[in-house]
Tab-separated table of C-alpha atoms and ligand atoms in Angstrom:
chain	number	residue	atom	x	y	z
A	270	UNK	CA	24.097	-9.710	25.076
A	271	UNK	CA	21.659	-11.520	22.958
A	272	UNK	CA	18.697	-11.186	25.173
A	273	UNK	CA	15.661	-11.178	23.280
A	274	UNK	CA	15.525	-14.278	20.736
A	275	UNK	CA	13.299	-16.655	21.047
A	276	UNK	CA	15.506	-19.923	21.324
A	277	UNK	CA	14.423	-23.387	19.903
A	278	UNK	CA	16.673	-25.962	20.471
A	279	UNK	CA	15.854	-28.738	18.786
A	280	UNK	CA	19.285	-30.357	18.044
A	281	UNK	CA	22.247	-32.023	20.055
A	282	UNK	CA	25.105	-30.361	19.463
A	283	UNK	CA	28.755	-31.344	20.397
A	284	UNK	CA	31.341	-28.245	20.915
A	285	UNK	CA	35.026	-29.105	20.170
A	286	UNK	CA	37.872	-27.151	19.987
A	287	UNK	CA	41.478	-26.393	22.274
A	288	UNK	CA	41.447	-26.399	25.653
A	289	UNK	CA	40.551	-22.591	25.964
A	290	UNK	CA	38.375	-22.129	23.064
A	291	UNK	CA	35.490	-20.936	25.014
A	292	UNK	CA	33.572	-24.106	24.510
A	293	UNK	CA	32.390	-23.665	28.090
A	294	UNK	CA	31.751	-19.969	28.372
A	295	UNK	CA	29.486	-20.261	25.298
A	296	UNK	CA	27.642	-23.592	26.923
A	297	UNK	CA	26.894	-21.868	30.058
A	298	UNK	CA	25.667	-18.705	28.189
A	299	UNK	CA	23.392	-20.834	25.942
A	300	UNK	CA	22.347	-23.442	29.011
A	301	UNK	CA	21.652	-20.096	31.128
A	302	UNK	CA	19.824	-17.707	28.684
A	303	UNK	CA	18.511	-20.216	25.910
A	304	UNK	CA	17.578	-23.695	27.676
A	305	UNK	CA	20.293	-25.972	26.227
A	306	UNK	CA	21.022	-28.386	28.554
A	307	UNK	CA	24.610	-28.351	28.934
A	308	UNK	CA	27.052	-31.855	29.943
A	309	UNK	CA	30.622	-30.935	30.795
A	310	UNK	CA	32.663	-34.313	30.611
A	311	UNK	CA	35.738	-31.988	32.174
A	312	UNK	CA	33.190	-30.508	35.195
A	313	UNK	CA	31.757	-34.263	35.710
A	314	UNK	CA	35.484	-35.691	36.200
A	315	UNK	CA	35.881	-32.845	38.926
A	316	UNK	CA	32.809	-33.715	40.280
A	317	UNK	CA	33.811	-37.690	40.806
A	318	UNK	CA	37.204	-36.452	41.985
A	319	UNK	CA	36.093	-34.054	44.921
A	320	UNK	CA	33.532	-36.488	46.176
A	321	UNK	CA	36.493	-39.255	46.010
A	322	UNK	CA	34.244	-41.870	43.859
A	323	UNK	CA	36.184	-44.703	41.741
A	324	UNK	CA	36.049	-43.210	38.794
A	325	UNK	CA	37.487	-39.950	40.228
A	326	UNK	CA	40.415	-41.929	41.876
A	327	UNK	CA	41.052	-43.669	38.399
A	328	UNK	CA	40.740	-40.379	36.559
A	329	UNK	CA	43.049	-37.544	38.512
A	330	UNK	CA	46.208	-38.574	37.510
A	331	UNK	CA	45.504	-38.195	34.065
A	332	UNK	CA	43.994	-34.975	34.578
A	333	UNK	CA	46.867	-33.676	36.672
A	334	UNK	CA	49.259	-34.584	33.595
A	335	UNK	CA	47.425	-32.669	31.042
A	336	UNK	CA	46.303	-36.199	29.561
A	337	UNK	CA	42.940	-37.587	28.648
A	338	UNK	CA	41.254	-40.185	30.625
A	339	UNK	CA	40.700	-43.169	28.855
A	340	UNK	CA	37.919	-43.500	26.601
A	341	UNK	CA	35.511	-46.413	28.383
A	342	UNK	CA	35.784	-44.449	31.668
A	343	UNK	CA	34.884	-41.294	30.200
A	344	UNK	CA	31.625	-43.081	27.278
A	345	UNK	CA	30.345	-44.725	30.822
A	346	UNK	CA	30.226	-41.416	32.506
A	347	UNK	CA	28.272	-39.997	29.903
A	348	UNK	CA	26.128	-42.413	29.521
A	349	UNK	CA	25.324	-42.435	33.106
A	350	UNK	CA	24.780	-38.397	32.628
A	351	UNK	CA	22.930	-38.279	29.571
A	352	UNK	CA	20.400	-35.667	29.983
A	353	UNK	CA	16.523	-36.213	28.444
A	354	UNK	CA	15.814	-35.457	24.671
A	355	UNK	CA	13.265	-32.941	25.796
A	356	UNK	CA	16.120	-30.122	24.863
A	357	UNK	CA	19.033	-29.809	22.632
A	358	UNK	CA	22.037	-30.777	24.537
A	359	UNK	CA	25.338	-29.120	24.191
A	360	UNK	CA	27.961	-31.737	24.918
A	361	UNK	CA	30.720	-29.903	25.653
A	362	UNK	CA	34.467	-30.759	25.853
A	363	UNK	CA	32.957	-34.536	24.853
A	364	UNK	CA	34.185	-36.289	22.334
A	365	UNK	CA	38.117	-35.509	22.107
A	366	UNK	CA	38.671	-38.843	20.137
A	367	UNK	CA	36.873	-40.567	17.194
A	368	UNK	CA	36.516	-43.739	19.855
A	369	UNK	CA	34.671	-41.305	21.758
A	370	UNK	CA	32.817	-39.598	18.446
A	371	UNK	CA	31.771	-42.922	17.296
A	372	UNK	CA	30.402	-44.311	21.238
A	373	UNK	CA	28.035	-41.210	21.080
A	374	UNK	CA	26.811	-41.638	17.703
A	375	UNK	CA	26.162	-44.886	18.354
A	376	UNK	CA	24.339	-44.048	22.051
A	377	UNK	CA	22.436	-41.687	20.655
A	378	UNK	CA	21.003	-43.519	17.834
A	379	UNK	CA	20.284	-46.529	19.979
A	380	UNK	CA	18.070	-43.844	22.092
A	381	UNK	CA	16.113	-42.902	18.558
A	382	UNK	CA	17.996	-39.869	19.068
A	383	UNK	CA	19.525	-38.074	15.501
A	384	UNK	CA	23.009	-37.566	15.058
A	385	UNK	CA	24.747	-34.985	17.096
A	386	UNK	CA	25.963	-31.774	15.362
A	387	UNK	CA	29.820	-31.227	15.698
A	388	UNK	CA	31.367	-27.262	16.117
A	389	UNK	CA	34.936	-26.575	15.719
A	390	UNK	CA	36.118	-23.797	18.065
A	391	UNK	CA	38.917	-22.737	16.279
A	392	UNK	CA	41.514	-20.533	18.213
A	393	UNK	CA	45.462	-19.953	17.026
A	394	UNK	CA	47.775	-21.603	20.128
A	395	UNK	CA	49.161	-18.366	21.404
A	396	UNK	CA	45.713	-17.103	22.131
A	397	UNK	CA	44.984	-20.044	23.739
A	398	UNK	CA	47.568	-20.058	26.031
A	399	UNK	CA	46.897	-16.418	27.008
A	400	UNK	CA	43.266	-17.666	27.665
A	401	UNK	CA	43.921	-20.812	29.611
A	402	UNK	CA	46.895	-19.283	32.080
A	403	UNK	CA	44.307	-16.165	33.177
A	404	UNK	CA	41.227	-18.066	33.419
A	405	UNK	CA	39.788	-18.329	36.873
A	406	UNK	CA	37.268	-21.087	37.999
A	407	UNK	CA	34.503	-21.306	40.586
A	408	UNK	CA	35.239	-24.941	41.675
A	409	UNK	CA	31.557	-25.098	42.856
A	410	UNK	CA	29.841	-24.396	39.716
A	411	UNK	CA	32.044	-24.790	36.960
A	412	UNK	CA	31.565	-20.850	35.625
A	413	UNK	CA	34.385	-20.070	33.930
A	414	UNK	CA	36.243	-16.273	34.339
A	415	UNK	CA	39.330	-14.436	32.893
A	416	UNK	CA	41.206	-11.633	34.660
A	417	UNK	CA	41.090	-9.457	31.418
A	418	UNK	CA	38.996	-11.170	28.574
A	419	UNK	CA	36.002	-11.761	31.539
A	420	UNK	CA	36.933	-10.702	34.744
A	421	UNK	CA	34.498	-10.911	37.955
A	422	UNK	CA	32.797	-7.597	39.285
A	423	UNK	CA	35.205	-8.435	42.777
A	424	UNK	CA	38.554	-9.305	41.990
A	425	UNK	CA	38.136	-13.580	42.457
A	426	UNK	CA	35.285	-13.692	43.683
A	427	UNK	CA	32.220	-15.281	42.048
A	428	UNK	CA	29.054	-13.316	40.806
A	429	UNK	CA	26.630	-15.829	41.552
A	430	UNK	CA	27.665	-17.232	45.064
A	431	UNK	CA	30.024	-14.648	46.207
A	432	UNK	CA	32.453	-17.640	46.748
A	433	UNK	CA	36.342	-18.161	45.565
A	434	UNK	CA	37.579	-18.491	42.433
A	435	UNK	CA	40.689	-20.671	42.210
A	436	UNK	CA	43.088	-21.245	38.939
A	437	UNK	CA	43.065	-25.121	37.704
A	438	UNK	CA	45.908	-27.121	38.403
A	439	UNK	CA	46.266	-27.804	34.725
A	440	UNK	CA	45.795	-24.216	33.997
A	441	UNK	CA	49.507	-24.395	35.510
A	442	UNK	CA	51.937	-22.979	32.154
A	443	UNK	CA	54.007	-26.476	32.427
A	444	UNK	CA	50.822	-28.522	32.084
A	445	UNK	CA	49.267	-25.730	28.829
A	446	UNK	CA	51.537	-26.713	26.820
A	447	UNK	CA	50.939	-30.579	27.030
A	448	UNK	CA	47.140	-30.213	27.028
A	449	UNK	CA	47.298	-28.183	23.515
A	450	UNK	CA	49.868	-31.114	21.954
A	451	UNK	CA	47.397	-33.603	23.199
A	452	UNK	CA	44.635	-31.803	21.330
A	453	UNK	CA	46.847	-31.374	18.277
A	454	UNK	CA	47.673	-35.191	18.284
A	455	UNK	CA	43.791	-37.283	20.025
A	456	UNK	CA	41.344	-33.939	19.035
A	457	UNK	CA	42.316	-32.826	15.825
A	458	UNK	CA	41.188	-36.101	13.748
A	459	UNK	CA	37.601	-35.275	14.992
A	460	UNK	CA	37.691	-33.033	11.879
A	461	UNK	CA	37.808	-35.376	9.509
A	462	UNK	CA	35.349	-37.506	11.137
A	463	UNK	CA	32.471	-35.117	11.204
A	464	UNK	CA	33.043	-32.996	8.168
A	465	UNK	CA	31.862	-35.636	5.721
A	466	UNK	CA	30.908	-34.491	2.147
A	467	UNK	CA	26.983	-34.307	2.198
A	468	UNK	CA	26.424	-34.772	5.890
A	469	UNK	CA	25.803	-30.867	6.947
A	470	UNK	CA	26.864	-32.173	10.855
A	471	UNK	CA	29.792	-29.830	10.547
A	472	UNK	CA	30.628	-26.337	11.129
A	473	UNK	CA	33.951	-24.504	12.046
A	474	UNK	CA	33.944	-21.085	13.801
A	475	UNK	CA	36.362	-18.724	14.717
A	476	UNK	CA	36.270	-18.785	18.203
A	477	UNK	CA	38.956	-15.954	18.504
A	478	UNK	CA	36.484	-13.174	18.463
A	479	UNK	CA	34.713	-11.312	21.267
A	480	UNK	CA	32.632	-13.565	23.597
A	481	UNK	CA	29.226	-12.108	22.502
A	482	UNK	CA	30.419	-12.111	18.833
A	483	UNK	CA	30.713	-16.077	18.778
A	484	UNK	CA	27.559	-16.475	21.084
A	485	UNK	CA	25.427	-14.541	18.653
A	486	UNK	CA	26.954	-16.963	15.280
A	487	UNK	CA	26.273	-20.277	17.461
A	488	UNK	CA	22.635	-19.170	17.854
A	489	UNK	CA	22.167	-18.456	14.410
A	490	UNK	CA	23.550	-21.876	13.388
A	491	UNK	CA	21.479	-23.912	16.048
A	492	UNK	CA	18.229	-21.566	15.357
A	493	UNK	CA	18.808	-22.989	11.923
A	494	UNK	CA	20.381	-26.470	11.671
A	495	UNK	CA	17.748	-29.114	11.085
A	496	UNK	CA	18.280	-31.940	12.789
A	497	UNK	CA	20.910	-34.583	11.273
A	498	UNK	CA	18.883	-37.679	10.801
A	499	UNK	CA	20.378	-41.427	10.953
A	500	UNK	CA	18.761	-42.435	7.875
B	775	LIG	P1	37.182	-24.274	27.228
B	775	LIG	O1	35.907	-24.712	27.918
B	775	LIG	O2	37.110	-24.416	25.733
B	775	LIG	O3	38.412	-24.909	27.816
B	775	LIG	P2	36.667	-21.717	28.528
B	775	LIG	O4	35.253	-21.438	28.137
B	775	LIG	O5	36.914	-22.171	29.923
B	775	LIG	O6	37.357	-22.714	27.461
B	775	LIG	O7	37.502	-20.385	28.219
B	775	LIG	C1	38.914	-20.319	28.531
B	775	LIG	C2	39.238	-18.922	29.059
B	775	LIG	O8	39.073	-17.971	28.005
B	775	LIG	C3	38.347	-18.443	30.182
B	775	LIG	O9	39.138	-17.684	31.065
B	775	LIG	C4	37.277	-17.577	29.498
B	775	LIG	O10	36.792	-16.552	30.354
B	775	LIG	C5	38.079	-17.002	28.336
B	775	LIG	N1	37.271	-16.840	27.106
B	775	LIG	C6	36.301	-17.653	26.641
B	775	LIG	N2	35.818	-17.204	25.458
B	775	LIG	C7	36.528	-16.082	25.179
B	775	LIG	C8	36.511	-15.138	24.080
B	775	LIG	N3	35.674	-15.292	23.041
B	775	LIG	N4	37.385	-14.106	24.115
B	775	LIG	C9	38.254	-13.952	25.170
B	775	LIG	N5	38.316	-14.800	26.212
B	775	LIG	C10	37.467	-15.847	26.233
B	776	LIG	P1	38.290	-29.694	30.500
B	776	LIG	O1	37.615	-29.189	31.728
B	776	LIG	O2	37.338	-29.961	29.384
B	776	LIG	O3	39.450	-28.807	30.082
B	776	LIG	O4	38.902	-31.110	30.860
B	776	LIG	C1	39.900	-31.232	31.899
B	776	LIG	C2	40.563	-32.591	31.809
B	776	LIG	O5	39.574	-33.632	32.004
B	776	LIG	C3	41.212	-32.935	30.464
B	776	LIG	O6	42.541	-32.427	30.348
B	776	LIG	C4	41.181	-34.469	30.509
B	776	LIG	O7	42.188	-34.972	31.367
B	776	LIG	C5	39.838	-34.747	31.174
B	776	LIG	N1	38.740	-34.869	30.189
B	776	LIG	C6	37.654	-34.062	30.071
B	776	LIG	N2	36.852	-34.476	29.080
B	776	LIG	C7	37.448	-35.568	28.544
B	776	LIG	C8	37.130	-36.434	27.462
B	776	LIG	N3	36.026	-36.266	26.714
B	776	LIG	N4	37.990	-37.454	27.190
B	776	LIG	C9	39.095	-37.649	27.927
B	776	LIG	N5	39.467	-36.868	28.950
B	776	LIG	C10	38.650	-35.821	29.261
């Protein structure tokens, strides 16, 4: 635990990486302990889907397939869920394409806002998998478990509301697989975008290590990163 550090977010910050990564375990850590504000495009789409809105009917089918919702529906959504400027916000599992990289930059600007700050969660594929087919869910919240890596004190039971925890339907192995190639082939050119020569808006991290480990180097970087102005 990192309790004790005076946090000063200042920046927003987008997390990328695999499905599995950890970009969400680290985003509730920081939104809990450290007063990022956190916006989960993945948690939002579940959201629209259990309370049976439009956008949840056009979005579960792609979801159920392991494949990503199409970029307007998903830039709306955030737009409609922006949170205030008044803390750094931690967008996380948003964008997973450059159209997507380039509709935040530009909403974010047009809000006087400064650029966001992009880090890579970098895990090797096998780990990934092992993550992604023993992580357990609370449905209600969107806090994130594993059976081994960060199991529950009761056996599938949340914590916080002493509720169920249920495994994702695309946390199924046949669905895994497809998620990671679609990262490979729509997430992966995110890289390039960001890490531009000069711009400091990029850092990569190895996301492999213990939980703590990679909560402790994302405070250091966001304790320090200035924030990335448009001009
Ligand atoms: P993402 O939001 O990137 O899809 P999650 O935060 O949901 O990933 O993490 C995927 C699974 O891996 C969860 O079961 C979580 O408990 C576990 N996990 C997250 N970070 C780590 C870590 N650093 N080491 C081991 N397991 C982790
Ligand atoms: P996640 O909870 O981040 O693993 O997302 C679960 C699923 O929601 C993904 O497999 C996609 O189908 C969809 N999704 C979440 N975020 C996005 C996004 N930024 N762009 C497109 N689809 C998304």
């Amino acid at each position: 635990m990192t309790a004790g550090r005076a946090a000063t977010p200042r920046v927003d910050v987008i997390f990328f990486g695999a499905p599995g990564a950890g970009k969400g375990t680290q985003a509730q850590i920081l939104s809990a302990q450290y007063g990022y504000r956190q916006i989960s495009t993945g948690d939002l789409l579940r959201d629209n889907i259990q309370q049976e809105t439009a956008l949840g009917h056009a979005a579960a089918s792609f979801m159920q397939r392991g494949e990503l919702v199409p970029d307007d529906l998903i830039v709306e959504m955030v737009k409609d869920n922006l949170p205030p400027a008044d803390a750094g916000v931690l967008f996380d599992g948003f964008p997973r394409t450059v159209e997507q990289a380039k509709a935040l930059d530009d909403l974010l600007q047009s809000e006087g806002r400064g650029l966001p700050r992009a880090i890579y969660f970098y895990v090797q594929r096998a780990a990934l998998e092992e993550r992604l087919l023993g992580r357990w869910t609370n449905p209600r919240t969107g806090r994130v478990y594993h059976e081994r890596f960060n199991p529950p004190k009761r056996d599938r039971v949340d914590d916080d509301d002493g509720g169920p925890l249920i495994q994702r339907e695309d946390d199924r192995p046949e669905i895994v697989g497809h998620r990671l190639d679609v990262f490979e082939r729509q997430t992966i050119p995110l890289i390039k975008y960001y890490d531009v020569a000069g711009s400091q808006r990029y850092l990569k991290i190895d996301a492999a290590r213990p939980i703590a480990t990679v909560t402790r180097e994302l405070l250091d970087a966001l304790e320090s990163a200035p924030a990335v102005r448009t001009s």
